Short mmCIF file of C-alpha atoms and ligand atoms in Angstrom, two decimals:
data_model
loop_
_atom_site.label_atom_id
_atom_site.label_comp_id
_atom_site.label_asym_id
_atom_site.label_seq_id
_atom_site.Cartn_x
_atom_site.Cartn_y
_atom_site.Cartn_z
CA MET A 1 0.00 0.00 0.00
CA SER A 2 1.36 3.43 -0.83
CA LYS A 3 2.47 5.50 2.14
CA ARG A 4 1.61 9.05 3.07
CA LEU A 5 4.04 11.15 5.04
CA PHE A 6 3.67 14.37 6.96
CA VAL A 7 6.74 16.58 6.59
CA ILE A 8 7.68 19.45 8.89
CA TYR A 9 10.22 21.89 7.50
CA THR A 10 11.77 24.05 10.22
CA GLY A 11 14.75 25.57 8.36
CA GLY A 12 18.48 24.84 8.34
CA THR A 13 21.24 24.89 5.75
CA ILE A 14 19.43 22.31 3.63
CA GLY A 15 16.96 24.87 2.22
CA MET A 16 19.12 27.99 2.47
CA THR A 17 20.15 30.14 -0.46
CA ALA A 18 23.02 32.63 -0.76
CA THR A 19 22.31 36.18 0.43
CA ALA A 20 24.57 39.23 0.80
CA SER A 21 25.16 38.32 4.45
CA GLY A 22 25.71 34.60 3.92
CA TYR A 23 23.38 31.58 3.63
CA ALA A 24 19.87 32.16 4.98
CA PRO A 25 16.61 30.20 4.78
CA GLU A 26 14.41 31.16 1.81
CA ALA A 27 10.69 30.49 2.18
CA GLY A 28 9.26 28.25 -0.53
CA TYR A 29 12.60 27.18 -1.97
CA LEU A 30 12.91 23.72 -0.40
CA PRO A 31 9.27 22.73 -1.09
CA ARG A 32 9.78 23.58 -4.78
CA GLU A 33 13.04 21.61 -4.97
CA LEU A 34 11.47 18.70 -3.11
CA GLU A 35 8.72 18.43 -5.72
CA LYS A 36 11.41 18.01 -8.40
CA ILE A 37 13.26 15.41 -6.28
CA ALA A 38 10.00 13.48 -5.71
CA ALA A 39 9.23 13.50 -9.43
CA SER A 40 12.67 12.13 -10.32
CA HIS A 41 12.65 9.25 -7.78
CA PRO A 42 10.31 6.38 -8.71
CA GLY A 43 8.44 5.16 -5.63
CA PHE A 44 8.81 8.44 -3.75
CA PRO A 45 5.98 8.54 -1.18
CA ALA A 46 3.11 11.00 -1.24
CA TYR A 47 3.53 13.75 1.35
CA THR A 48 2.06 16.88 2.82
CA LEU A 49 4.64 19.50 3.77
CA LYS A 50 4.24 22.17 6.41
CA GLU A 51 6.79 24.95 6.13
CA TYR A 52 7.31 26.89 9.34
CA ALA A 53 7.27 30.67 9.29
CA PRO A 54 9.77 31.95 9.93
CA LEU A 55 12.19 29.27 8.83
CA ILE A 56 15.10 29.30 11.25
CA ASP A 57 18.79 28.64 11.39
CA SER A 58 18.64 25.95 14.05
CA SER A 59 21.10 27.84 16.23
CA ASN A 60 18.02 29.99 16.99
CA LEU A 61 16.00 26.96 18.11
CA GLN A 62 14.14 27.34 21.41
CA PRO A 63 12.40 24.64 23.47
CA SER A 64 9.06 26.17 22.41
CA HIS A 65 9.81 24.98 18.84
CA TRP A 66 9.73 21.39 20.16
CA ASN A 67 6.17 21.98 21.33
CA GLN A 68 5.24 23.25 17.87
CA ILE A 69 6.76 20.20 16.14
CA VAL A 70 5.14 17.81 18.61
CA ALA A 71 1.73 19.52 18.24
CA ASP A 72 1.97 19.15 14.45
CA ILE A 73 2.88 15.47 14.72
CA GLU A 74 0.05 14.91 17.20
CA ALA A 75 -2.53 16.70 15.03
CA ASN A 76 -1.58 14.62 12.00
CA TYR A 77 -0.68 11.33 13.69
CA PRO A 78 -3.79 9.32 12.75
CA GLU A 79 -3.78 10.38 9.07
CA TYR A 80 -0.18 9.66 8.12
CA ASP A 81 2.12 6.61 8.04
CA GLY A 82 5.29 8.41 9.03
CA PHE A 83 6.83 11.80 9.74
CA VAL A 84 9.90 13.66 8.46
CA VAL A 85 11.31 16.66 10.30
CA ILE A 86 13.68 18.79 8.18
CA HIS A 87 15.99 20.70 10.50
CA GLY A 88 19.27 22.58 10.71
CA THR A 89 22.15 20.41 11.84
CA ASP A 90 23.46 22.58 14.68
CA THR A 91 20.74 21.61 17.18
CA LEU A 92 19.33 18.61 15.31
CA ALA A 93 20.53 16.11 17.94
CA TYR A 94 18.78 18.12 20.69
CA THR A 95 15.51 18.14 18.73
CA ALA A 96 15.70 14.42 17.94
CA SER A 97 16.32 13.70 21.64
CA ALA A 98 13.53 16.03 22.77
CA LEU A 99 11.02 14.49 20.36
CA SER A 100 11.91 11.00 21.57
CA PHE A 101 10.93 11.93 25.14
CA MET A 102 7.88 14.00 24.16
CA LEU A 103 6.29 11.33 21.93
CA ASP A 104 4.96 8.40 23.90
CA ASN A 105 4.02 4.98 22.45
CA LEU A 106 5.09 5.63 18.87
CA SER A 107 4.01 3.04 16.33
CA LYS A 108 5.25 5.04 13.31
CA PRO A 109 8.65 6.42 12.31
CA VAL A 110 9.68 10.01 12.97
CA ILE A 111 12.79 10.73 10.90
CA VAL A 112 14.83 13.89 11.42
CA THR A 113 17.22 15.08 8.72
CA GLY A 114 19.12 18.08 7.40
CA SER A 115 22.30 18.60 5.45
CA MET A 116 25.72 20.20 5.61
CA VAL A 117 25.55 21.56 2.05
CA PRO A 118 22.40 23.32 0.82
CA LEU A 119 20.26 22.02 -2.01
CA CYS A 120 21.21 25.08 -4.07
CA GLU A 121 24.87 23.91 -4.29
CA THR A 122 26.20 21.11 -6.48
CA PRO A 123 27.25 18.59 -5.30
CA ASN A 124 25.31 18.48 -2.02
CA ASP A 125 24.35 15.97 0.62
CA ALA A 126 20.85 17.45 0.89
CA GLU A 127 19.07 15.48 -1.84
CA GLN A 128 20.42 12.11 -0.66
CA ASN A 129 19.57 12.82 2.98
CA LEU A 130 16.02 13.84 2.01
CA VAL A 131 15.45 10.75 -0.13
CA ASP A 132 16.83 8.47 2.61
CA ALA A 133 14.72 10.19 5.30
CA PHE A 134 11.54 9.82 3.23
CA MET A 135 12.26 6.15 2.53
CA TRP A 136 13.01 5.34 6.19
CA ALA A 137 9.81 7.17 7.19
CA CYS A 138 7.88 4.60 5.12
CA ASP A 139 9.45 1.64 6.94
CA ASP A 140 6.85 -0.35 8.91
CA ASN A 141 9.59 -1.81 11.10
CA LEU A 142 10.48 1.58 12.54
CA SER A 143 8.58 3.19 15.39
CA GLU A 144 10.96 5.64 17.00
CA VAL A 145 12.63 8.98 16.47
CA ALA A 146 15.69 8.45 14.29
CA ILE A 147 18.11 10.58 12.29
CA ALA A 148 18.83 9.87 8.62
CA PHE A 149 22.16 11.41 7.66
CA ASN A 150 24.97 10.49 5.29
CA ARG A 151 23.40 7.10 4.45
CA GLN A 152 23.11 6.11 8.10
CA LEU A 153 20.08 5.73 10.35
CA MET A 154 20.76 6.58 13.99
CA ARG A 155 18.70 6.56 17.17
CA GLY A 156 17.79 10.21 17.73
CA ASN A 157 18.55 10.36 21.44
CA ARG A 158 21.93 8.67 21.01
CA ALA A 159 23.16 11.02 18.29
CA ARG A 160 25.60 13.90 18.46
CA LYS A 161 26.81 16.37 15.89
CA LEU A 162 30.43 15.29 15.65
CA SER A 163 31.67 17.51 12.83
CA GLY A 164 31.05 21.12 11.96
CA SER A 165 32.22 20.67 8.39
CA ASP A 166 32.21 17.03 7.25
CA ILE A 167 29.11 15.61 5.57
CA ASN A 168 29.48 12.65 7.92
CA ALA A 169 28.38 15.06 10.63
CA PHE A 170 26.45 12.78 13.00
CA GLY A 171 27.27 9.70 14.97
CA THR A 172 26.10 7.67 17.94
CA PRO A 173 29.40 7.04 19.73
CA ASN A 174 27.80 4.94 22.50
CA TYR A 175 25.38 2.93 20.36
CA PRO A 176 25.52 1.09 17.04
CA ILE A 177 23.75 2.63 14.07
CA LEU A 178 20.20 1.37 13.48
CA GLY A 179 20.62 1.00 9.76
CA ARG A 180 22.33 2.17 6.62
CA VAL A 181 21.75 2.51 2.92
CA HIS A 182 24.23 0.44 1.01
CA GLY A 183 22.54 -0.15 -2.32
CA GLU A 184 19.52 -1.40 -0.35
CA ARG A 185 18.23 -0.08 2.95
CA GLU A 186 19.52 -2.34 5.72
CA LEU A 187 17.80 -2.08 9.11
CA ASN A 188 19.22 -3.78 12.20
CA GLN A 189 15.94 -5.23 13.51
CA ALA A 190 17.56 -6.36 16.76
CA LEU A 191 18.35 -2.77 17.74
CA VAL A 192 15.24 -0.80 16.84
CA ALA A 193 12.50 0.08 19.32
CA ILE A 194 9.57 -2.29 19.59
CA LYS A 195 6.32 -0.93 18.16
CA SER A 196 4.04 0.22 20.96
CA SER A 197 0.55 -1.21 21.16
CA PHE A 198 -0.56 1.48 23.63
CA ALA A 199 -2.27 4.65 22.49
CA PHE A 200 0.07 7.31 21.13
CA LYS A 201 0.40 10.33 23.39
CA ALA A 202 2.24 13.62 22.98
CA HIS A 203 3.64 15.48 25.99
CA PRO A 204 4.46 19.15 25.61
CA ILE A 205 7.38 20.53 27.61
CA ARG A 206 7.53 23.66 29.74
CA PRO A 207 9.82 26.06 27.87
CA ASP A 208 10.11 28.21 31.02
CA LEU A 209 12.07 25.53 32.89
CA ARG A 210 15.53 26.71 33.91
CA ILE A 211 17.92 24.02 32.72
CA ALA A 212 21.67 24.59 32.52
CA GLY A 213 24.69 22.68 31.30
CA LEU A 214 28.18 23.11 32.68
CA LYS A 215 31.37 21.50 31.48
CA LEU A 216 34.10 21.21 34.10
CA TYR A 217 37.64 22.27 33.27
CA PRO A 218 40.77 22.68 35.32
CA GLY A 219 40.47 26.07 36.99
CA PHE A 220 36.70 26.33 37.41
CA SER A 221 35.84 27.41 40.92
CA ALA A 222 33.29 26.19 43.44
CA SER A 223 32.01 29.76 43.73
CA LEU A 224 31.27 29.80 39.98
CA ILE A 225 29.12 26.68 40.28
CA ALA A 226 27.54 27.97 43.50
CA GLY A 227 26.67 31.20 41.66
CA LEU A 228 25.09 29.30 38.77
CA LEU A 229 23.18 27.01 41.12
CA SER A 230 21.84 29.89 43.19
CA THR A 231 19.93 31.24 40.15
CA PRO A 232 17.95 28.96 41.07
CA LEU A 233 17.87 26.12 38.56
CA ASP A 234 15.35 23.34 37.91
CA GLY A 235 17.94 21.10 36.29
CA LEU A 236 21.65 20.93 35.57
CA VAL A 237 23.69 18.62 33.37
CA LEU A 238 27.19 18.57 34.78
CA GLU A 239 29.77 17.39 32.26
CA THR A 240 32.39 15.74 34.41
CA TYR A 241 35.73 14.15 33.64
CA GLY A 242 36.18 10.57 32.45
CA ALA A 243 33.96 8.12 34.31
CA GLY A 244 32.10 10.92 36.11
CA ASN A 245 34.80 12.49 38.22
CA VAL A 246 34.97 15.93 39.82
CA PRO A 247 37.86 17.35 41.81
CA ASP A 248 37.59 16.36 45.47
CA TYR A 249 40.17 18.78 46.91
CA ASP A 250 37.59 21.51 47.52
CA PRO A 251 34.71 20.67 49.90
CA ALA A 252 32.91 23.85 48.77
CA LEU A 253 32.13 22.27 45.39
CA LEU A 254 30.43 19.24 46.90
CA ALA A 255 28.63 21.48 49.38
CA ALA A 256 27.26 23.63 46.53
CA LEU A 257 26.03 20.55 44.63
CA THR A 258 24.50 19.03 47.78
CA GLU A 259 22.73 22.28 48.67
CA ALA A 260 21.35 22.69 45.16
CA SER A 261 20.05 19.10 45.11
CA LYS A 262 18.34 19.70 48.46
CA ARG A 263 16.77 22.90 47.14
CA GLY A 264 15.29 20.90 44.23
CA THR A 265 17.75 21.14 41.34
CA VAL A 266 17.91 17.81 39.53
CA ILE A 267 21.55 17.30 38.54
CA ILE A 268 22.62 14.68 36.00
CA ASN A 269 26.25 13.65 35.86
CA CYS A 270 27.34 13.07 32.24
CA THR A 271 30.84 12.39 31.03
CA GLN A 272 32.44 15.00 28.78
CA CYS A 273 34.14 12.16 26.88
CA PRO A 274 32.59 11.55 23.46
CA SER A 275 32.06 7.89 24.37
CA GLY A 276 32.10 5.72 27.49
CA ARG A 277 30.06 6.07 30.62
CA VAL A 278 29.76 7.56 34.06
CA ALA A 279 30.35 5.06 36.85
CA MET A 280 29.89 7.02 40.06
CA GLY A 281 31.91 5.50 42.87
CA HIS A 282 34.52 3.92 40.63
CA TYR A 283 37.00 6.57 41.77
CA ALA A 284 37.11 8.40 45.09
CA ALA A 285 36.74 11.60 43.05
CA SER A 286 33.18 10.64 42.11
CA SER A 287 31.94 8.56 45.02
CA ALA A 288 30.58 11.52 46.97
CA LEU A 289 28.43 12.69 44.05
CA GLY A 290 25.73 10.07 44.61
CA LYS A 291 25.43 11.18 48.23
CA ALA A 292 25.20 14.78 47.01
CA GLY A 293 22.05 13.74 45.12
CA LEU A 294 23.45 13.62 41.58
CA VAL A 295 21.88 11.22 39.09
CA SER A 296 24.27 9.12 37.02
CA GLY A 297 23.89 9.84 33.33
CA GLY A 298 25.56 6.51 32.48
CA ASP A 299 26.32 6.58 28.76
CA MET A 300 23.67 9.19 27.92
CA THR A 301 24.63 12.06 25.66
CA VAL A 302 24.47 15.58 27.06
CA GLU A 303 21.79 16.35 24.45
CA ALA A 304 19.68 13.46 25.75
CA ALA A 305 20.23 14.43 29.39
CA ILE A 306 19.20 18.07 28.84
CA THR A 307 16.07 17.20 26.88
CA LYS A 308 15.19 14.38 29.30
CA LEU A 309 15.26 16.94 32.11
CA TYR A 310 12.90 19.18 30.12
CA ALA A 311 10.53 16.27 29.52
CA LEU A 312 10.57 14.78 33.02
CA LEU A 313 10.35 18.09 34.89
CA SER A 314 7.45 19.10 32.60
CA GLN A 315 5.59 15.85 33.22
CA SER A 316 5.82 15.63 37.01
CA PRO A 317 6.43 17.95 39.97
CA ASP A 318 7.57 14.94 42.05
CA LEU A 319 11.35 15.32 42.17
CA VAL A 320 11.93 11.89 43.71
CA SER A 321 10.28 10.29 40.71
CA VAL A 322 12.02 12.68 38.28
CA ARG A 323 15.41 11.67 39.72
CA GLU A 324 14.50 7.99 39.53
CA ARG A 325 13.27 8.21 35.95
CA ALA A 326 16.23 10.36 34.87
CA ALA A 327 18.51 7.38 35.52
CA LEU A 328 16.24 4.85 33.83
CA ASN A 329 16.21 3.81 30.22
CA LEU A 330 13.01 5.40 28.88
CA ARG A 331 13.56 5.52 25.10
CA GLY A 332 16.74 3.58 24.46
CA GLU A 333 18.82 6.63 25.40
CA VAL A 334 20.92 4.94 28.07
CA SER A 335 22.29 1.42 28.48
CA LEU A 336 20.32 -0.66 30.95
CA ASP A 337 23.16 -1.25 33.36
CA ASN A 338 23.18 2.48 34.28
CA ALA A 339 24.65 2.78 37.79
N1 LIG B 1 23.49 26.74 11.08
C1 LIG B 1 22.77 25.72 10.33
C2 LIG B 1 21.58 25.30 11.13
O1 LIG B 1 21.73 24.57 12.07
C3 LIG B 1 23.69 24.59 10.05
C4 LIG B 1 23.08 23.45 9.24
O2 LIG B 1 21.89 23.33 9.05
O3 LIG B 1 23.87 22.61 8.79
O4 LIG B 1 20.48 25.69 10.83
#
């Protein structure tokens, strides 16, 4: 049976054209080009495209945009077989992660894509990424938020933008790819999410939540963290060293983290390494963090941790349950043995 897709076009390099001040999104350009691409690819699915106004460079993305995307998916969910979200690459991994937590019980694919080179340039990676995204969005075996980029299919909440210039811009350093296009589309059935038989539900997030991220570096001071935490914050993703370590020479740092946790800031400990995991307690330098109330991010990406905080803190005011669920594997974003 022929598939029908709903396509949300938010902006990004993919549909930009050259202006006097550099590349900028041009309304109407990508939809016109997409019609030509569809006509030249036999078997291209039927689709309805919604172009956002204004189209944005995704470095301008705000959490409120996630609510808009989710509302559009929710409104069109029953009528369509799959969804494609066309997005700038800079914050694409955040959006894919956010959507994964905001969309509950998916039984259809939601494929996010963009490109490093705009459609208006030749050669570009835009046309191939679009075609791949549309084809994956027709796949009955997929029922999760995934990213189609440079011939690969990746779990959305495991992905990171790894290059600012290479067309192989995305990867999932802590998880295998879900599939690839190598002549044929090859999906790794053992890795993809199981189709939900429960009713689909969309959860908006609260864009007013105060979530921060902080990457440790030699020389940061406890007073700097204490200042940030006194804002006050609803959530913090602390990017620590290696397996989740922080310096333990200064008791003021631990005191600031403990105080903030007590006041209600949910703090997730993520490693700043591109791959590997947090194992709190493995070294003396991290063992006190659990007692200070920090949640282990395990092998979660920072993008997943930040958007998970948005989702969980929006869904429940119960901080005990938010902390518990932050450490759990909700959408395949963290390996089960998270400690
Ligand atoms: N700055 C652009 C954006 O994120 C980069 C891109 O799309 O590749 O919208």
